[in-house]
CSV table of C-alpha atoms in Angstrom, one decimal:
chain,number,residue,atom,x,y,z
A,8,MET,CA,-36.5,19.5,67.3
A,9,ASN,CA,-38.8,16.4,67.4
A,10,VAL,CA,-40.2,15.2,64.5
A,11,ALA,CA,-43.6,15.5,65.1
A,12,ILE,CA,-44.1,19.4,67.1
A,13,LYS,CA,-41.9,20.4,63.2
A,14,ILE,CA,-44.5,18.6,60.8
A,15,ALA,CA,-46.8,20.1,63.3
A,16,ILE,CA,-46.1,23.7,63.4
A,17,ARG,CA,-45.2,23.5,59.8
A,18,PHE,CA,-48.6,22.3,59.2
A,19,PHE,CA,-50.1,25.1,61.1
A,20,LEU,CA,-47.8,27.7,59.4
A,21,PHE,CA,-48.7,26.4,55.8
A,22,TRP,CA,-52.6,27.0,56.4
A,23,ILE,CA,-52.3,30.3,58.1
A,24,MET,CA,-50.0,31.6,55.8
A,25,GLN,CA,-52.0,30.2,52.4
A,26,VAL,CA,-55.8,31.0,53.9
A,27,LEU,CA,-54.5,34.9,55.6
A,28,VAL,CA,-51.9,36.4,53.3
A,29,PHE,CA,-51.8,34.2,49.8
A,30,ASN,CA,-55.4,33.7,49.0
A,31,GLN,CA,-55.5,37.7,49.7
A,32,LEU,CA,-53.2,38.8,46.9
A,33,GLU,CA,-54.5,39.1,43.4
A,34,PHE,CA,-52.4,38.5,39.9
A,35,GLY,CA,-55.1,38.7,37.0
A,36,PHE,CA,-54.4,36.3,34.7
A,37,GLY,CA,-56.1,33.3,36.6
A,38,ILE,CA,-53.1,32.8,38.3
A,39,HIS,CA,-53.3,31.9,41.8
A,40,LEU,CA,-50.4,31.3,44.2
A,41,MET,CA,-50.4,28.1,45.7
A,42,ILE,CA,-48.0,27.3,48.8
A,43,TYR,CA,-49.4,24.4,50.6
A,44,PRO,CA,-48.3,21.4,48.4
A,45,LEU,CA,-44.4,22.5,49.6
A,46,PHE,CA,-45.6,21.1,53.3
A,47,ILE,CA,-46.7,17.8,52.0
A,48,MET,CA,-43.5,17.7,49.6
A,49,LEU,CA,-40.8,18.6,52.4
A,50,LEU,CA,-42.4,15.6,54.9
A,51,PRO,CA,-39.6,13.1,55.7
A,52,PHE,CA,-39.3,10.0,53.1
A,53,ASP,CA,-39.9,7.5,55.6
A,54,THR,CA,-43.7,9.1,56.0
A,55,GLY,CA,-46.4,6.3,55.6
A,56,ILE,CA,-49.0,7.0,52.6
A,57,PHE,CA,-51.6,6.4,54.7
A,58,THR,CA,-49.9,9.8,57.0
A,59,LEU,CA,-49.7,10.9,53.6
A,60,LEU,CA,-53.1,11.0,52.4
A,61,LEU,CA,-54.5,11.9,55.9
A,62,LEU,CA,-52.9,15.0,56.4
A,63,SER,CA,-52.9,16.3,52.7
A,64,PHE,CA,-56.7,15.4,53.9
A,65,GLY,CA,-56.6,17.6,56.5
A,66,LEU,CA,-54.9,20.1,55.5
A,67,GLY,CA,-56.4,20.7,51.9
A,68,ILE,CA,-59.9,20.4,54.5
A,69,LEU,CA,-59.2,23.3,56.7
A,70,ILE,CA,-58.3,25.6,53.2
A,71,ASP,CA,-61.2,24.8,51.7
A,72,ALA,CA,-63.0,25.9,55.0
A,73,PHE,CA,-61.4,29.6,54.3
A,74,SER,CA,-61.3,30.3,51.2
A,75,ASN,CA,-65.4,29.1,50.2
A,76,THR,CA,-63.7,26.4,47.5
A,77,PHE,CA,-65.6,23.0,49.2
A,78,GLY,CA,-63.4,20.2,48.4
A,79,LEU,CA,-61.3,21.8,45.3
A,80,HIS,CA,-58.4,22.1,47.3
A,81,THR,CA,-58.8,18.9,49.1
A,82,SER,CA,-58.9,16.9,46.5
A,83,ALA,CA,-55.7,18.2,44.4
A,84,LEU,CA,-53.8,17.9,47.5
A,85,VAL,CA,-54.8,14.2,48.0
A,86,MET,CA,-53.6,13.8,44.1
A,87,MET,CA,-50.6,15.3,44.1
A,88,ALA,CA,-50.0,13.0,47.9
A,89,TYR,CA,-51.3,10.2,46.0
A,90,PHE,CA,-48.4,10.8,43.4
A,91,ARG,CA,-45.2,11.7,45.7
A,92,PRO,CA,-44.4,8.4,46.5
A,93,ILE,CA,-44.7,7.3,42.7
A,94,ILE,CA,-42.3,10.4,41.2
A,95,PHE,CA,-40.1,10.4,44.4
A,96,ASN,CA,-39.1,7.0,43.7
A,97,LEU,CA,-39.1,7.5,39.2
A,98,PHE,CA,-36.5,9.9,40.4
A,99,SER,CA,-34.5,7.6,43.2
A,100,GLN,CA,-30.5,7.2,43.3
A,101,ARG,CA,-29.2,3.8,43.4
A,102,GLU,CA,-28.6,3.5,47.1
A,103,GLY,CA,-32.4,5.2,47.4
A,104,TYR,CA,-32.8,7.8,49.8
A,105,ASP,CA,-31.6,8.3,53.3
A,106,PRO,CA,-33.8,9.1,55.6
A,107,LEU,CA,-32.1,10.9,57.5
A,108,LYS,CA,-32.0,13.5,55.1
A,109,GLU,CA,-35.5,16.2,53.8
A,110,PRO,CA,-36.3,16.2,50.4
A,111,SER,CA,-35.9,19.7,50.0
A,112,LEU,CA,-33.8,21.7,47.7
A,113,PHE,CA,-30.0,22.0,50.0
A,114,ASP,CA,-29.9,17.9,50.8
A,115,MET,CA,-31.2,16.3,47.6
A,116,GLY,CA,-29.8,19.3,45.0
A,117,THR,CA,-31.3,21.9,42.4
A,118,ARG,CA,-31.8,19.7,40.0
A,119,TRP,CA,-33.6,16.8,41.3
A,120,PHE,CA,-35.8,19.5,43.6
A,121,ILE,CA,-37.0,20.8,40.6
A,122,PHE,CA,-37.6,18.1,38.6
A,123,VAL,CA,-39.7,16.4,41.7
A,124,TYR,CA,-41.0,19.6,43.4
A,125,GLY,CA,-41.9,20.4,39.3
A,126,TYR,CA,-44.1,17.6,38.6
A,127,LEU,CA,-45.8,17.8,41.8
A,128,LEU,CA,-47.0,20.9,41.1
A,129,LEU,CA,-48.0,20.3,37.6
A,130,ILE,CA,-50.1,17.3,39.0
A,131,HIS,CA,-51.6,19.4,41.9
A,132,HIS,CA,-52.8,22.9,39.5
A,133,PHE,CA,-53.3,20.9,36.5
A,134,TRP,CA,-56.0,18.6,38.9
A,135,PHE,CA,-57.7,21.9,40.7
A,136,PHE,CA,-57.9,23.8,37.9
A,137,LEU,CA,-59.5,20.7,35.9
A,138,ILE,CA,-61.9,20.6,38.0
A,139,GLU,CA,-62.1,23.7,38.7
A,140,ILE,CA,-63.0,25.0,35.6
A,141,PHE,CA,-64.8,21.8,34.3
A,142,ARG,CA,-65.2,22.6,30.7
A,143,PHE,CA,-64.1,21.2,27.7
A,144,ASN,CA,-64.1,24.4,25.5
A,145,GLU,CA,-61.6,25.9,28.1
A,146,ILE,CA,-59.5,23.7,28.1
A,147,LEU,CA,-57.4,26.3,26.7
A,148,MET,CA,-57.9,28.6,30.2
A,149,ILE,CA,-57.1,25.6,32.3
A,150,LEU,CA,-53.4,25.2,30.4
A,151,GLN,CA,-53.1,28.6,31.0
A,152,ASN,CA,-54.1,29.6,34.3
A,153,THR,CA,-52.0,26.2,35.2
A,154,ILE,CA,-49.2,27.1,33.5
A,155,LEU,CA,-48.4,30.4,35.0
A,156,SER,CA,-50.1,29.6,38.4
A,157,ILE,CA,-46.6,26.9,38.8
A,158,ILE,CA,-44.1,30.0,37.3
A,159,ILE,CA,-45.4,31.8,40.6
A,160,SER,CA,-46.0,29.1,43.2
A,161,PHE,CA,-42.2,27.7,42.5
A,162,ILE,CA,-40.7,30.5,42.8
A,163,VAL,CA,-42.7,31.7,46.1
A,164,SER,CA,-42.0,28.5,47.6
A,165,LEU,CA,-38.3,28.7,46.7
A,166,LEU,CA,-38.3,31.6,48.3
A,167,ILE,CA,-39.8,30.4,51.5
A,168,LEU,CA,-37.7,27.6,51.3
A,169,THR,CA,-34.9,29.6,52.5
A,170,LEU,CA,-36.4,31.2,54.8
A,171,ILE,CA,-37.1,27.9,56.6
A,172,SER,CA,-34.4,25.7,55.6
A,173,LYS,CA,-31.2,25.6,58.3
A,174,LYS,CA,-28.4,25.3,55.3
A,175,SER,CA,-26.0,25.6,58.0
A,176,LYS,CA,-26.2,22.6,59.1
A,177,PHE,CA,-24.9,21.4,55.6
A,178,LYS,CA,-22.4,23.3,54.9
B,807,MET,CA,-64.1,-14.8,50.2
B,808,ARG,CA,-59.8,-14.9,50.0
B,809,LYS,CA,-59.6,-12.9,47.1
B,810,LEU,CA,-62.0,-10.8,48.1
B,811,ILE,CA,-59.8,-9.9,51.1
B,812,ALA,CA,-56.2,-10.4,48.6
B,813,PHE,CA,-57.9,-7.6,46.9
B,814,PHE,CA,-58.5,-5.1,49.2
B,815,GLN,CA,-55.0,-5.9,50.8
B,816,ARG,CA,-53.5,-5.5,47.4
B,817,PHE,CA,-55.0,-2.0,47.0
B,818,ARG,CA,-55.9,-0.6,50.3
B,819,VAL,CA,-53.6,1.8,49.4
B,820,PHE,CA,-55.5,3.4,46.3
B,821,LEU,CA,-59.0,2.6,47.7
B,822,PHE,CA,-58.5,4.4,50.9
B,823,PHE,CA,-56.5,7.7,48.2
B,824,ALA,CA,-60.3,6.7,46.0
B,825,LEU,CA,-62.0,7.3,49.0
B,826,LEU,CA,-60.9,9.9,50.5
B,827,GLN,CA,-61.1,12.0,46.8
B,828,ILE,CA,-64.8,10.7,46.5
B,829,ILE,CA,-65.5,12.3,49.5
B,830,SER,CA,-63.9,15.6,48.6
B,831,LEU,CA,-65.4,16.0,44.7
B,832,SER,CA,-68.3,15.2,46.1
B,833,VAL,CA,-68.5,17.7,48.8
B,834,TYR,CA,-67.1,19.8,46.1
B,835,ILE,CA,-70.5,18.8,43.7
B,836,THR,CA,-73.1,19.4,45.8
B,837,PHE,CA,-71.4,22.9,47.1
B,838,LEU,CA,-72.0,24.1,43.6
B,839,ALA,CA,-75.4,23.0,43.8
B,840,PHE,CA,-76.7,23.8,47.3
B,841,PRO,CA,-75.0,24.3,50.2
B,842,ARG,CA,-75.3,21.4,52.5
B,843,PHE,CA,-72.7,21.2,55.0
B,844,GLN,CA,-72.4,24.9,56.9
B,845,TYR,CA,-68.8,24.0,58.2
B,846,LEU,CA,-67.4,23.6,55.3
B,847,THR,CA,-67.7,27.8,54.7
B,848,THR,CA,-67.2,31.0,55.4
B,849,ALA,CA,-70.5,31.9,56.6
B,850,ASN,CA,-69.4,29.0,59.8
B,851,SER,CA,-68.8,31.7,63.2
B,852,VAL,CA,-65.2,30.3,63.6
B,853,THR,CA,-63.8,30.9,60.0
B,854,GLY,CA,-66.0,34.1,60.3
B,855,GLN,CA,-65.0,35.3,63.1
B,856,ILE,CA,-61.3,35.1,61.8
B,857,TYR,CA,-62.3,36.3,58.6
B,858,SER,CA,-64.0,39.8,60.3
B,859,TRP,CA,-60.8,40.0,63.1
B,860,GLU,CA,-58.7,40.0,59.5
B,861,ASN,CA,-60.7,43.0,58.2
B,862,ASP,CA,-61.2,45.1,60.8
B,863,LEU,CA,-57.9,45.2,60.5
B,864,THR,CA,-57.3,45.8,57.0
B,865,LYS,CA,-60.2,47.7,55.6
B,866,HIS,CA,-59.1,50.8,57.0
B,867,PHE,CA,-56.2,50.6,54.0
B,868,ASN,CA,-59.5,51.9,51.6
B,869,LEU,CA,-61.1,54.0,54.4
B,870,SER,CA,-60.7,57.2,52.0
B,871,ALA,CA,-61.6,55.9,48.9
B,872,GLU,CA,-64.6,53.7,50.2
B,873,ASN,CA,-65.7,57.3,52.5
B,874,THR,CA,-65.8,59.2,48.6
B,875,LYS,CA,-68.1,56.3,47.7
B,876,LEU,CA,-70.6,56.3,50.7
B,877,GLN,CA,-70.4,59.9,50.3
B,878,GLU,CA,-71.6,60.5,46.4
B,879,GLU,CA,-73.9,57.6,46.8
B,880,ASN,CA,-75.4,59.9,49.9
B,881,ILE,CA,-75.1,63.0,47.0
B,882,ALA,CA,-77.5,60.8,44.7
B,883,LEU,CA,-80.1,60.0,47.5
B,884,ARG,CA,-80.2,64.3,49.2
B,885,ALA,CA,-81.0,65.1,45.9
B,886,GLN,CA,-84.4,62.8,46.3
B,887,LEU,CA,-85.2,64.0,49.3
B,888,PRO,CA,-88.5,66.5,49.0
B,889,LYS,CA,-86.0,69.5,51.3
B,890,SER,CA,-84.2,69.1,47.5
B,891,LEU,CA,-87.5,69.8,45.6
B,892,MET,CA,-88.5,73.3,44.2
B,893,LYS,CA,-92.4,73.6,45.3
B,894,LEU,CA,-94.2,74.7,42.3
B,895,SER,CA,-97.5,75.1,43.6
B,896,ASN,CA,-99.1,75.5,46.7
B,897,ASN,CA,-102.7,74.6,46.2
B,898,THR,CA,-101.5,71.1,47.0
B,899,VAL,CA,-102.7,69.2,50.8
B,900,LYS,CA,-100.7,66.5,51.5
B,901,ILE,CA,-103.0,63.0,52.4
B,902,LYS,CA,-101.7,59.8,53.0
B,903,ASP,CA,-100.9,58.2,50.0
B,904,SER,CA,-101.6,54.9,49.4
B,905,LEU,CA,-100.2,54.6,45.1
B,906,TYR,CA,-97.0,53.4,46.6
B,907,LYS,CA,-96.4,50.2,48.9
B,908,GLN,CA,-92.6,49.3,50.1
B,909,GLN,CA,-91.5,46.5,48.2
B,910,TYR,CA,-87.9,46.7,48.8
B,911,GLU,CA,-86.1,45.9,52.1
B,912,TYR,CA,-82.2,46.7,52.5
B,913,ILE,CA,-80.3,45.4,54.8
B,914,ALA,CA,-76.3,46.7,55.0
B,915,GLY,CA,-73.3,44.7,54.8
B,916,GLU,CA,-69.7,44.2,55.2
B,917,VAL,CA,-67.8,42.2,52.4
B,918,ILE,CA,-64.8,40.7,54.9
B,919,ASN,CA,-63.3,38.2,52.7
B,920,SER,CA,-62.9,37.9,48.8
B,921,THR,CA,-61.6,36.3,45.8
B,922,VAL,CA,-61.4,37.0,42.5
B,923,SER,CA,-59.1,35.0,40.4
B,924,ASN,CA,-60.6,31.5,41.0
B,925,ARG,CA,-63.1,30.3,38.5
B,926,ASN,CA,-65.9,30.8,41.1
B,927,ASN,CA,-65.6,33.7,43.2
B,928,TYR,CA,-67.8,33.9,46.5
B,929,PHE,CA,-67.6,36.7,48.7
B,930,THR,CA,-68.4,36.4,52.8
B,931,ILE,CA,-70.3,39.1,54.6
B,932,ASN,CA,-70.4,40.7,57.9
B,933,ILE,CA,-74.5,39.7,58.0
B,934,GLY,CA,-77.0,36.6,58.7
B,935,GLU,CA,-79.8,35.0,59.0
B,936,LYS,CA,-79.8,37.5,62.6
B,937,HIS,CA,-80.3,40.0,60.4
B,938,GLY,CA,-82.6,39.3,57.9
B,939,VAL,CA,-80.6,37.5,55.4
B,940,LYS,CA,-82.5,34.2,53.4
B,941,ARG,CA,-80.3,32.2,50.2
B,942,LEU,CA,-81.8,32.9,46.6
B,943,MET,CA,-81.7,37.1,48.3
B,944,GLY,CA,-79.9,39.8,45.3
B,945,VAL,CA,-76.8,41.8,46.9
B,946,PHE,CA,-76.1,45.1,45.3
B,947,SER,CA,-73.0,47.9,46.3
B,948,ALA,CA,-73.1,51.2,45.3
B,949,ASN,CA,-72.0,50.8,41.8
B,950,GLY,CA,-73.5,48.0,40.5
B,951,VAL,CA,-74.7,44.0,40.9
B,952,VAL,CA,-72.7,42.0,43.3
B,953,GLY,CA,-74.4,38.7,43.6
B,954,VAL,CA,-77.0,36.5,45.2
B,955,ILE,CA,-76.5,35.2,48.5
B,956,HIS,CA,-75.7,31.4,48.0
B,957,SER,CA,-76.2,30.1,51.9
B,958,THR,CA,-76.1,31.6,55.4
B,959,SER,CA,-75.3,31.2,58.8
B,960,SER,CA,-76.7,32.9,62.1
B,961,HIS,CA,-74.1,35.8,61.5
B,962,PHE,CA,-72.1,35.4,58.2
B,963,SER,CA,-73.5,34.6,54.7
B,964,VAL,CA,-71.6,33.5,51.9
B,965,VAL,CA,-72.6,35.4,48.6
B,966,LYS,CA,-72.5,34.2,44.9
B,967,SER,CA,-70.7,36.3,42.9
B,968,VAL,CA,-71.2,38.0,39.4
B,969,LEU,CA,-67.6,36.2,38.8
B,970,THR,CA,-69.0,32.4,38.6
B,971,LYS,CA,-69.6,30.3,35.8
B,972,ASP,CA,-73.6,30.1,36.0
B,973,ILE,CA,-75.3,33.3,37.7
B,974,ASN,CA,-77.2,33.8,35.3
B,975,ILE,CA,-78.9,37.6,35.6
B,976,ASP,CA,-81.9,39.0,34.0
B,977,VAL,CA,-80.5,41.8,32.6
B,978,THR,CA,-81.7,44.8,30.2
B,979,ILE,CA,-79.5,46.7,27.8
B,980,GLU,CA,-80.9,50.4,27.8
B,981,PRO,CA,-82.0,52.1,26.1
B,982,ILE,CA,-82.4,48.9,23.1
B,983,GLY,CA,-84.7,47.6,26.5
B,984,LEU,CA,-83.3,44.4,25.5
B,985,PHE,CA,-83.3,40.7,27.3
B,986,GLY,CA,-80.4,38.8,28.3
B,987,LEU,CA,-78.7,36.7,30.6
B,988,LEU,CA,-75.1,38.2,33.0
B,989,LYS,CA,-72.5,35.1,31.9
B,990,TRP,CA,-68.8,35.7,33.1
B,991,ASP,CA,-65.7,33.8,31.2
B,992,GLY,CA,-63.2,33.7,34.1
B,993,LYS,CA,-61.5,35.6,32.5
B,994,HIS,CA,-61.1,39.3,34.0
B,995,PRO,CA,-63.2,40.6,36.9
B,996,ALA,CA,-63.6,44.0,35.3
B,997,ARG,CA,-65.7,42.4,31.9
B,998,GLY,CA,-68.7,40.0,32.2
B,999,ASN,CA,-70.8,39.0,28.9
B,1000,ILE,CA,-73.7,38.8,28.3
B,1001,ALA,CA,-75.6,36.0,26.7
B,1002,GLY,CA,-79.7,35.8,24.4
B,1003,ILE,CA,-79.4,39.4,22.4
B,1004,SER,CA,-80.4,38.7,18.8
B,1005,ASN,CA,-78.2,40.3,16.5
B,1006,ASP,CA,-81.0,41.9,14.8
B,1007,LEU,CA,-80.4,45.0,16.5
B,1008,LYS,CA,-77.3,47.0,17.0
B,1009,ILE,CA,-76.1,47.7,19.9
B,1010,PRO,CA,-74.5,51.3,20.7
B,1011,ARG,CA,-71.4,50.3,22.5
B,1012,GLY,CA,-71.7,52.6,26.0
B,1013,SER,CA,-75.1,51.6,26.2
B,1014,LYS,CA,-76.1,51.6,30.2
B,1015,VAL,CA,-77.2,47.3,31.3
B,1016,LEU,CA,-79.2,47.0,33.8
B,1017,THR,CA,-81.3,44.7,35.9
B,1018,ARG,CA,-84.4,43.5,34.5
B,1019,GLY,CA,-85.7,42.6,37.8
B,1020,GLY,CA,-87.8,39.8,36.5
B,1021,SER,CA,-87.1,37.4,39.0
B,1022,GLY,CA,-87.5,39.1,42.2
B,1023,ILE,CA,-84.5,39.4,43.2
B,1024,PHE,CA,-83.3,42.3,42.3
B,1025,PRO,CA,-85.5,45.7,41.6
B,1026,LYS,CA,-85.6,46.7,38.3
B,1027,GLY,CA,-82.8,49.2,36.9
B,1028,LEU,CA,-80.0,48.6,38.9
B,1029,LEU,CA,-77.4,49.4,37.6
B,1030,VAL,CA,-74.6,46.5,35.9
B,1031,GLY,CA,-72.0,48.0,33.8
B,1032,THR,CA,-72.0,49.4,30.1
B,1033,VAL,CA,-71.9,47.8,27.0
B,1034,ASP,CA,-67.6,47.3,25.7
B,1035,ALA,CA,-67.9,45.3,22.3
B,1036,VAL,CA,-70.2,43.5,20.8
B,1037,TYR,CA,-68.9,40.8,18.4
B,1038,ALA,CA,-70.9,38.0,16.0
B,1039,ILE,CA,-70.9,34.0,16.8
B,1040,GLU,CA,-70.6,32.3,13.8
B,1041,GLY,CA,-74.2,30.4,13.1
B,1042,GLU,CA,-75.4,31.5,15.9
B,1043,ALA,CA,-78.1,34.5,15.7
B,1044,VAL,CA,-77.4,35.8,18.7
B,1045,TRP,CA,-74.1,38.7,19.9
B,1046,ASP,CA,-72.0,38.1,22.4
B,1047,VAL,CA,-71.9,41.4,24.1
B,1048,VAL,CA,-68.5,42.6,26.5
B,1049,ILE,CA,-69.1,44.7,29.3
B,1050,ASN,CA,-67.8,46.6,31.6
B,1051,PHE,CA,-68.8,45.9,35.5
B,1052,SER,CA,-69.5,49.3,36.6
B,1053,GLU,CA,-68.0,47.6,40.1
B,1054,GLU,CA,-64.5,47.3,40.7
B,1055,TYR,CA,-65.2,43.6,42.4
B,1056,ARG,CA,-61.6,44.0,43.8
B,1057,SER,CA,-62.0,46.7,46.1
B,1058,LEU,CA,-65.3,45.6,46.8
B,1059,GLN,CA,-66.5,46.2,50.9
B,1060,ARG,CA,-69.6,48.4,51.6
B,1061,ILE,CA,-72.4,46.1,50.4
B,1062,TYR,CA,-77.0,46.0,50.4
B,1063,VAL,CA,-78.4,43.0,50.8
B,1064,VAL,CA,-81.5,43.4,48.9
B,1065,ARG,CA,-85.3,41.8,50.6
B,1066,ASN,CA,-88.0,41.8,48.4
B,1067,LEU,CA,-91.7,41.7,50.7
B,1068,MET,CA,-93.2,40.6,47.4
B,1069,LEU,CA,-90.9,37.9,46.5
B,1070,GLU,CA,-94.0,35.2,47.8
B,1071,GLU,CA,-97.0,37.0,46.0
B,1072,GLN,CA,-95.0,37.1,42.9
B,1073,GLN,CA,-93.6,33.3,42.9
B,1074,LYS,CA,-97.3,32.6,44.1
B,1075,ILE,CA,-99.0,33.5,40.9
B,1076,GLU,CA,-95.9,32.3,38.7
B,1077,GLU,CA,-96.6,29.0,40.1
B,1078,GLY,CA,-99.2,29.2,37.8
B,1079,ILE,CA,-97.1,29.2,34.3
B,1080,PRO,CA,-97.9,25.8,32.6
B,1081,ILE,CA,-94.5,24.5,32.0
B,1082,ASP,CA,-93.6,22.9,28.5
B,1083,LYS,CA,-92.1,20.1,28.4
B,1084,GLU,CA,-90.3,20.9,24.8
B,1085,GLU,CA,-89.7,24.1,26.1
B,1086,ARG,CA,-87.4,23.1,28.9
B,1087,GLN,CA,-84.7,22.1,26.0
């Protein structure tokens, strides 16, 4: 399948799923389930930084328009997209990345994925709750929300990843 | 000049990132204060339409509970009808009463989208300017206060709910009659706080919290919740009052918007209060 079409379909699916399904789930304890960072994570290795930033800005604005957060998701997602190349460089192998592979669990290995996606989620979620709460005396609540949300978001992201990846191709 | 261009060349990624970041953050911050871009909220017609389709699908899940709630409200209202009151004396003559004048009108609506787990939670409702909804009108439900209208479009509105950082609805604690401001600390959607209650008076657990009706947004005496616990704040002469909201915001569906017919009159006369600069903090 053409890469551009695949990305467009994923863009639409992640947006619809976040807005109509995951935004409606209430866990309590300040947990906010966000799965759309996975879309930015799964973009091909050779995606330019400007494309990354623009895609994250677009997806963020669309999600904001549907959840009454007015720019909060956008800001956090743009922040994460800016850090994606930096984190990728930190965890690159000696020979660099193979542009034919996908930055997912099944192509790059469990260890790589947990660290890279974990760091990116940490940046995204921390920035999100920091801007949303924005009070120094509620720093404990920021940390609690961040940590609990990361755990839930990561697990759900793994489930989605197993659904959308064609694992059999690499056996 | 060449150095300037070289600077932009070198930092173009960061500058682009900063530009996007500034756009989104400035939209966010201006929005919290005053809504300017209508199309970025769920009050715009496209998102509003999609959410009302979704609501058409999901609203039936709670139908029986919702019906019982409405029924209970009907029973309470029916009890106040002249029909259900016994006539105690027969020699009264009915005349056109000019003692009472209608002050509040209510517009019924339905919540079509809501969150309760964010720090600031906004609800979208399916009535808008065409139905007479305006910014800063009060919103309540059968069980209690819901919030204040934040922005409107022709068919939908966004409500700034009680579950936001700076909701500041003025409330009183009955039967003592103390005044305070309603707050929410963002921890649990069933519990709120009241600020500004001085600690020289005892507050019994379970006392009712009602709206004060001072700002003209809500009528006086709407239920907000009941006092759950009272804590002392070290070094301050006020109580930290924790209340249980009487409304369950996680399953809220039917709401009413308050239109105060005498709001302008009240605001006009209150404009005359001189503002003391030292009092403004």
